PDB file of C-alpha atoms in Angstrom:
ATOM      1  CA  MET B   1     197.917 112.437 100.174  1.00 65.00           C
ATOM      2  CA  SER B   2     198.223 116.258 100.364  1.00 76.00           C
ATOM      3  CA  GLY B   3     195.209 116.261 102.629  1.00 89.00           C
ATOM      4  CA  LEU B   4     196.728 114.023 104.991  1.00 89.00           C
ATOM      5  CA  TRP B   5     200.007 116.197 105.025  1.00 87.00           C
ATOM      6  CA  GLY B   6     198.208 119.394 105.318  1.00 90.00           C
ATOM      7  CA  LYS B   7     196.192 117.924 108.333  1.00 93.00           C
ATOM      8  CA  TYR B   8     199.511 116.716 109.858  1.00 90.00           C
ATOM      9  CA  ASN B   9     200.993 120.282 109.462  1.00 90.00           C
ATOM     10  CA  ALA B  10     197.821 121.925 110.820  1.00 93.00           C
ATOM     11  CA  LEU B  11     197.924 119.735 113.827  1.00 92.00           C
ATOM     12  CA  LEU B  12     201.765 120.250 114.302  1.00 92.00           C
ATOM     13  CA  GLU B  13     200.994 124.073 114.148  1.00 93.00           C
ATOM     14  CA  ALA B  14     198.228 123.904 116.800  1.00 96.00           C
ATOM     15  CA  GLN B  15     199.592 121.102 119.040  1.00 96.00           C
ATOM     16  CA  PRO B  16     203.345 120.730 118.230  1.00 95.00           C
ATOM     17  CA  LEU B  17     204.239 118.714 121.511  1.00 96.00           C
ATOM     18  CA  LEU B  18     201.223 116.319 121.079  1.00 96.00           C
ATOM     19  CA  THR B  19     201.868 115.918 117.426  1.00 95.00           C
ATOM     20  CA  LYS B  20     205.683 114.973 117.912  1.00 94.00           C
ATOM     21  CA  ALA B  21     204.550 112.716 120.680  1.00 96.00           C
ATOM     22  CA  LEU B  22     202.117 110.862 118.538  1.00 96.00           C
ATOM     23  CA  THR B  23     204.434 110.602 115.633  1.00 93.00           C
ATOM     24  CA  SER B  24     207.133 108.861 118.028  1.00 94.00           C
ATOM     25  CA  LEU B  25     204.524 106.457 119.199  1.00 96.00           C
ATOM     26  CA  THR B  26     203.846 105.588 115.721  1.00 94.00           C
ATOM     27  CA  GLY B  27     207.649 105.302 114.624  1.00 91.00           C
ATOM     28  CA  PHE B  28     208.515 103.121 117.943  1.00 91.00           C
ATOM     29  CA  THR B  29     205.330 100.924 117.446  1.00 94.00           C
ATOM     30  CA  ILE B  30     205.896 100.196 113.826  1.00 92.00           C
ATOM     31  CA  GLY B  31     209.852  99.762 114.533  1.00 87.00           C
ATOM     32  CA  ASP B  32     209.003  97.147 117.399  1.00 88.00           C
ATOM     33  CA  ILE B  33     206.532  95.410 115.215  1.00 91.00           C
ATOM     34  CA  LEU B  34     209.265  95.116 112.296  1.00 87.00           C
ATOM     35  CA  ALA B  35     211.730  93.888 114.697  1.00 84.00           C
ATOM     36  CA  GLN B  36     209.503  91.086 116.169  1.00 87.00           C
ATOM     37  CA  LYS B  37     208.093  90.082 113.083  1.00 86.00           C
ATOM     38  CA  PHE B  38     211.235  90.096 110.636  1.00 81.00           C
ATOM     39  CA  VAL B  39     214.436  90.372 112.869  1.00 75.00           C
ATOM     40  CA  ASN B  40     214.075  88.533 115.924  1.00 69.00           C
ATOM     41  CA  GLN B  41     214.344  84.789 115.029  1.00 70.00           C
ATOM     42  CA  ASP B  42     214.034  83.399 118.570  1.00 73.00           C
ATOM     43  CA  GLY B  43     210.896  81.428 117.676  1.00 80.00           C
ATOM     44  CA  LYS B  44     208.732  83.751 120.315  1.00 84.00           C
ATOM     45  CA  PRO B  45     205.162  84.469 119.602  1.00 91.00           C
ATOM     46  CA  TYR B  46     204.671  88.170 118.844  1.00 92.00           C
ATOM     47  CA  ASP B  47     204.397  90.155 122.045  1.00 93.00           C
ATOM     48  CA  PRO B  48     201.907  92.961 122.071  1.00 96.00           C
ATOM     49  CA  MET B  49     203.083  94.201 125.429  1.00 96.00           C
ATOM     50  CA  ARG B  50     206.698  94.684 124.160  1.00 92.00           C
ATOM     51  CA  THR B  51     204.986  96.751 121.451  1.00 95.00           C
ATOM     52  CA  ILE B  52     202.818  98.717 123.980  1.00 97.00           C
ATOM     53  CA  ARG B  53     206.237  99.360 125.955  1.00 96.00           C
ATOM     54  CA  LEU B  54     208.141 100.534 123.105  1.00 94.00           C
ATOM     55  CA  GLY B  55     205.239 102.735 121.579  1.00 96.00           C
ATOM     56  CA  SER B  56     204.725 104.394 125.035  1.00 98.00           C
ATOM     57  CA  PHE B  57     208.348 105.332 125.325  1.00 97.00           C
ATOM     58  CA  GLY B  58     207.915 107.077 121.830  1.00 95.00           C
ATOM     59  CA  PHE B  59     205.023 108.774 123.134  1.00 97.00           C
ATOM     60  CA  MET B  60     206.035 109.845 126.500  1.00 97.00           C
ATOM     61  CA  VAL B  61     209.844 110.205 126.313  1.00 97.00           C
ATOM     62  CA  HIS B  62     210.983 110.171 122.671  1.00 95.00           C
ATOM     63  CA  GLY B  63     208.528 112.772 121.298  1.00 94.00           C
ATOM     64  CA  THR B  64     208.672 115.107 124.171  1.00 96.00           C
ATOM     65  CA  THR B  65     212.161 115.201 125.044  1.00 97.00           C
ATOM     66  CA  GLY B  66     213.172 115.498 121.096  1.00 94.00           C
ATOM     67  CA  HIS B  67     210.625 118.452 120.734  1.00 94.00           C
ATOM     68  CA  TYR B  68     212.388 120.206 123.605  1.00 96.00           C
ATOM     69  CA  PHE B  69     215.931 119.247 122.934  1.00 96.00           C
ATOM     70  CA  TYR B  70     215.916 119.962 119.017  1.00 94.00           C
ATOM     71  CA  GLY B  71     214.145 123.095 119.871  1.00 94.00           C
ATOM     72  CA  PHE B  72     216.829 124.301 122.355  1.00 96.00           C
ATOM     73  CA  LEU B  73     219.607 123.103 119.776  1.00 96.00           C
ATOM     74  CA  ASP B  74     217.859 125.455 117.062  1.00 95.00           C
ATOM     75  CA  SER B  75     217.600 128.276 119.417  1.00 96.00           C
ATOM     76  CA  LYS B  76     221.326 128.340 120.255  1.00 97.00           C
ATOM     77  CA  LEU B  77     222.665 127.223 116.971  1.00 97.00           C
ATOM     78  CA  PRO B  78     220.479 128.924 114.514  1.00 95.00           C
ATOM     79  CA  GLY B  79     221.072 128.408 110.810  1.00 94.00           C
ATOM     80  CA  THR B  80     222.080 125.741 108.236  1.00 95.00           C
ATOM     81  CA  LYS B  81     225.745 126.813 107.635  1.00 97.00           C
ATOM     82  CA  PRO B  82     228.336 123.788 107.357  1.00 97.00           C
ATOM     83  CA  GLN B  83     229.965 124.651 110.778  1.00 98.00           C
ATOM     84  CA  THR B  84     226.630 125.127 112.437  1.00 98.00           C
ATOM     85  CA  VAL B  85     225.320 121.627 111.238  1.00 97.00           C
ATOM     86  CA  ALA B  86     228.530 119.944 112.036  1.00 98.00           C
ATOM     87  CA  SER B  87     228.085 121.529 115.690  1.00 98.00           C
ATOM     88  CA  LYS B  88     224.572 120.200 115.977  1.00 98.00           C
ATOM     89  CA  VAL B  89     225.361 116.628 114.687  1.00 97.00           C
ATOM     90  CA  LEU B  90     228.340 116.782 117.383  1.00 97.00           C
ATOM     91  CA  ILE B  91     226.172 117.685 120.329  1.00 98.00           C
ATOM     92  CA  ASP B  92     223.313 115.301 119.216  1.00 97.00           C
ATOM     93  CA  GLN B  93     225.744 112.389 118.786  1.00 96.00           C
ATOM     94  CA  THR B  94     228.108 113.166 121.706  1.00 96.00           C
ATOM     95  CA  ILE B  95     225.838 114.542 124.336  1.00 96.00           C
ATOM     96  CA  TRP B  96     222.349 113.665 123.478  1.00 96.00           C
ATOM     97  CA  ASN B  97     222.904 110.298 122.175  1.00 96.00           C
ATOM     98  CA  PRO B  98     224.253 108.816 125.408  1.00 97.00           C
ATOM     99  CA  ILE B  99     221.635 110.657 127.610  1.00 97.00           C
ATOM    100  CA  PHE B 100     218.955 109.117 125.120  1.00 95.00           C
ATOM    101  CA  GLY B 101     220.289 105.581 125.604  1.00 95.00           C
ATOM    102  CA  CYS B 102     220.170 105.929 129.272  1.00 97.00           C
ATOM    103  CA  MET B 103     216.697 107.052 129.038  1.00 97.00           C
ATOM    104  CA  PHE B 104     215.613 104.249 126.720  1.00 95.00           C
ATOM    105  CA  PHE B 105     217.182 101.410 128.639  1.00 95.00           C
ATOM    106  CA  GLY B 106     215.773 103.145 131.936  1.00 97.00           C
ATOM    107  CA  TYR B 107     212.506 103.491 130.550  1.00 97.00           C
ATOM    108  CA  LEU B 108     212.178  99.443 129.711  1.00 95.00           C
ATOM    109  CA  ASN B 109     213.871  98.844 132.740  1.00 96.00           C
ATOM    110  CA  LEU B 110     211.288 100.589 134.668  1.00 97.00           C
ATOM    111  CA  VAL B 111     208.176  99.451 132.887  1.00 97.00           C
ATOM    112  CA  GLU B 112     209.378  95.753 132.848  1.00 95.00           C
ATOM    113  CA  GLY B 113     209.607  96.218 136.575  1.00 96.00           C
ATOM    114  CA  LYS B 114     213.410  95.211 136.888  1.00 96.00           C
ATOM    115  CA  SER B 115     215.769  96.327 139.421  1.00 96.00           C
ATOM    116  CA  PHE B 116     218.450  99.132 139.373  1.00 97.00           C
ATOM    117  CA  GLU B 117     221.021  96.515 139.340  1.00 96.00           C
ATOM    118  CA  ASP B 118     219.614  95.188 136.019  1.00 95.00           C
ATOM    119  CA  TYR B 119     219.588  98.507 134.572  1.00 97.00           C
ATOM    120  CA  THR B 120     223.185  99.319 135.308  1.00 96.00           C
ATOM    121  CA  LYS B 121     224.023  95.941 134.028  1.00 95.00           C
ATOM    122  CA  LYS B 122     222.189  96.808 130.834  1.00 93.00           C
ATOM    123  CA  ILE B 123     224.156  99.982 130.367  1.00 96.00           C
ATOM    124  CA  LYS B 124     227.350  98.383 131.015  1.00 95.00           C
ATOM    125  CA  ALA B 125     226.471  95.723 128.423  1.00 92.00           C
ATOM    126  CA  ASP B 126     224.657  97.550 125.763  1.00 91.00           C
ATOM    127  CA  LEU B 127     224.963 101.473 125.857  1.00 94.00           C
ATOM    128  CA  LYS B 128     228.141 101.668 124.019  1.00 93.00           C
ATOM    129  CA  THR B 129     226.727  99.397 121.390  1.00 90.00           C
ATOM    130  CA  ALA B 130     223.818 101.703 121.163  1.00 89.00           C
ATOM    131  CA  VAL B 131     225.697 104.920 120.802  1.00 92.00           C
ATOM    132  CA  MET B 132     228.328 103.562 118.330  1.00 91.00           C
ATOM    133  CA  GLY B 133     225.510 101.709 116.305  1.00 87.00           C
ATOM    134  CA  SER B 134     223.626 104.991 115.973  1.00 88.00           C
ATOM    135  CA  TRP B 135     226.428 106.741 114.388  1.00 92.00           C
ATOM    136  CA  ALA B 136     226.303 104.702 111.294  1.00 90.00           C
ATOM    137  CA  VAL B 137     222.757 106.189 110.810  1.00 91.00           C
ATOM    138  CA  TRP B 138     222.407 109.421 112.631  1.00 93.00           C
ATOM    139  CA  VAL B 139     225.371 111.069 111.685  1.00 96.00           C
ATOM    140  CA  PRO B 140     224.398 111.230 108.118  1.00 96.00           C
ATOM    141  CA  ALA B 141     220.800 111.573 108.811  1.00 95.00           C
ATOM    142  CA  HIS B 142     221.236 114.566 111.091  1.00 95.00           C
ATOM    143  CA  THR B 143     223.547 116.389 108.753  1.00 97.00           C
ATOM    144  CA  ILE B 144     220.761 116.168 106.392  1.00 96.00           C
ATOM    145  CA  ASN B 145     218.242 116.978 109.035  1.00 95.00           C
ATOM    146  CA  PHE B 146     220.028 120.035 110.207  1.00 96.00           C
ATOM    147  CA  ALA B 147     221.092 121.302 106.893  1.00 96.00           C
ATOM    148  CA  PHE B 148     217.854 120.946 104.879  1.00 96.00           C
ATOM    149  CA  VAL B 149     214.877 119.844 107.061  1.00 95.00           C
ATOM    150  CA  PRO B 150     212.654 122.928 108.497  1.00 92.00           C
ATOM    151  CA  PRO B 151     212.864 122.645 112.413  1.00 90.00           C
ATOM    152  CA  SER B 152     209.022 122.024 112.737  1.00 88.00           C
ATOM    153  CA  GLN B 153     209.526 118.798 110.661  1.00 90.00           C
ATOM    154  CA  ARG B 154     212.470 117.605 112.363  1.00 89.00           C
ATOM    155  CA  LEU B 155     210.956 115.160 114.589  1.00 85.00           C
ATOM    156  CA  LEU B 156     208.941 113.712 111.531  1.00 87.00           C
ATOM    157  CA  TYR B 157     211.967 113.446 109.697  1.00 91.00           C
ATOM    158  CA  ILE B 158     213.777 111.684 112.562  1.00 88.00           C
ATOM    159  CA  ASN B 159     210.712 109.240 112.999  1.00 83.00           C
ATOM    160  CA  SER B 160     210.790 108.355 109.554  1.00 88.00           C
ATOM    161  CA  ILE B 161     214.436 107.315 109.856  1.00 90.00           C
ATOM    162  CA  GLN B 162     213.800 106.120 113.219  1.00 83.00           C
ATOM    163  CA  ILE B 163     211.303 103.413 112.199  1.00 83.00           C
ATOM    164  CA  GLY B 164     214.450 101.419 110.869  1.00 82.00           C
ATOM    165  CA  TYR B 165     216.576 102.259 113.707  1.00 82.00           C
ATOM    166  CA  ASN B 166     213.837 101.223 116.135  1.00 73.00           C
ATOM    167  CA  VAL B 167     214.166  97.748 114.878  1.00 73.00           C
ATOM    168  CA  PHE B 168     217.822  97.887 116.108  1.00 74.00           C
ATOM    169  CA  LEU B 169     216.768  99.582 119.376  1.00 72.00           C
ATOM    170  CA  SER B 170     213.966  97.053 119.717  1.00 71.00           C
ATOM    171  CA  PHE B 171     216.054  94.243 119.440  1.00 71.00           C
ATOM    172  CA  LEU B 172     218.898  95.615 121.634  1.00 71.00           C
ATOM    173  CA  GLY B 173     216.673  96.910 124.378  1.00 71.00           C
ATOM    174  CA  ASN B 174     215.033  93.549 124.517  1.00 70.00           C
ATOM    175  CA  LYS B 175     218.193  91.274 124.370  1.00 72.00           C
ATOM    176  CA  GLU B 176     218.916  89.695 127.696  1.00 76.00           C
ATOM    177  CA  VAL B 177     221.970  90.709 129.607  1.00 75.00           C
ATOM    178  CA  GLU B 178     224.469  87.721 130.202  1.00 71.00           C
ATOM    179  CA  THR B 179     225.135  87.039 133.786  1.00 66.00           C
ATOM    180  CA  ASP B 180     228.647  86.605 135.097  1.00 62.00           C
ATOM    181  CA  GLU B 181     227.803  82.767 135.578  1.00 62.00           C
ATOM    182  CA  GLU B 182     227.006  82.644 131.730  1.00 57.00           C
ATOM    183  CA  LYS B 183     229.952  84.375 130.748  1.00 56.00           C
ATOM    184  CA  LYS B 184     232.141  82.111 132.871  1.00 58.00           C
ATOM    185  CA  GLU B 185     230.557  79.061 131.037  1.00 59.00           C
ATOM    186  CA  LEU B 186     231.671  80.266 127.753  1.00 57.00           C
TER     187      LEU B 186
END
């Protein structure tokens, strides 16, 4: 295992952006597979295209934006003092988290060929749930992250936790938005 860890760190040193993108690809792919196999009880067969969509989001969006966002955050708020950690968590959860949610739902909307109207309905229906749901996971996780995890390892740490959280995101991202007509019927 130490050989694999050494190779990961060497790749992280040589190609940090690519390594973080591949790490996020892995985390989002595993999260969606788990969601489809163990969480979704809708009777639908496994959808490999859904996994590809989620994995590609991890690779193209999460890994890359996370690399730059957390690098920026560390450059502006260096250190691990409690006030610094609290500030980073606050910024992450009140600014980055909603932006991330919009990117997540927007990416899925785009790759599924849906309309901008569908995107705005999804944001109205599920962004608040995604943001508030993340607080239970990411406030404590990022407190540990910003206090104890070296900056170069942050995205790996995030992706380790993200696998479980991605089960929630995968479920939420693929949940159908009720139409106004369906709401009236209830």
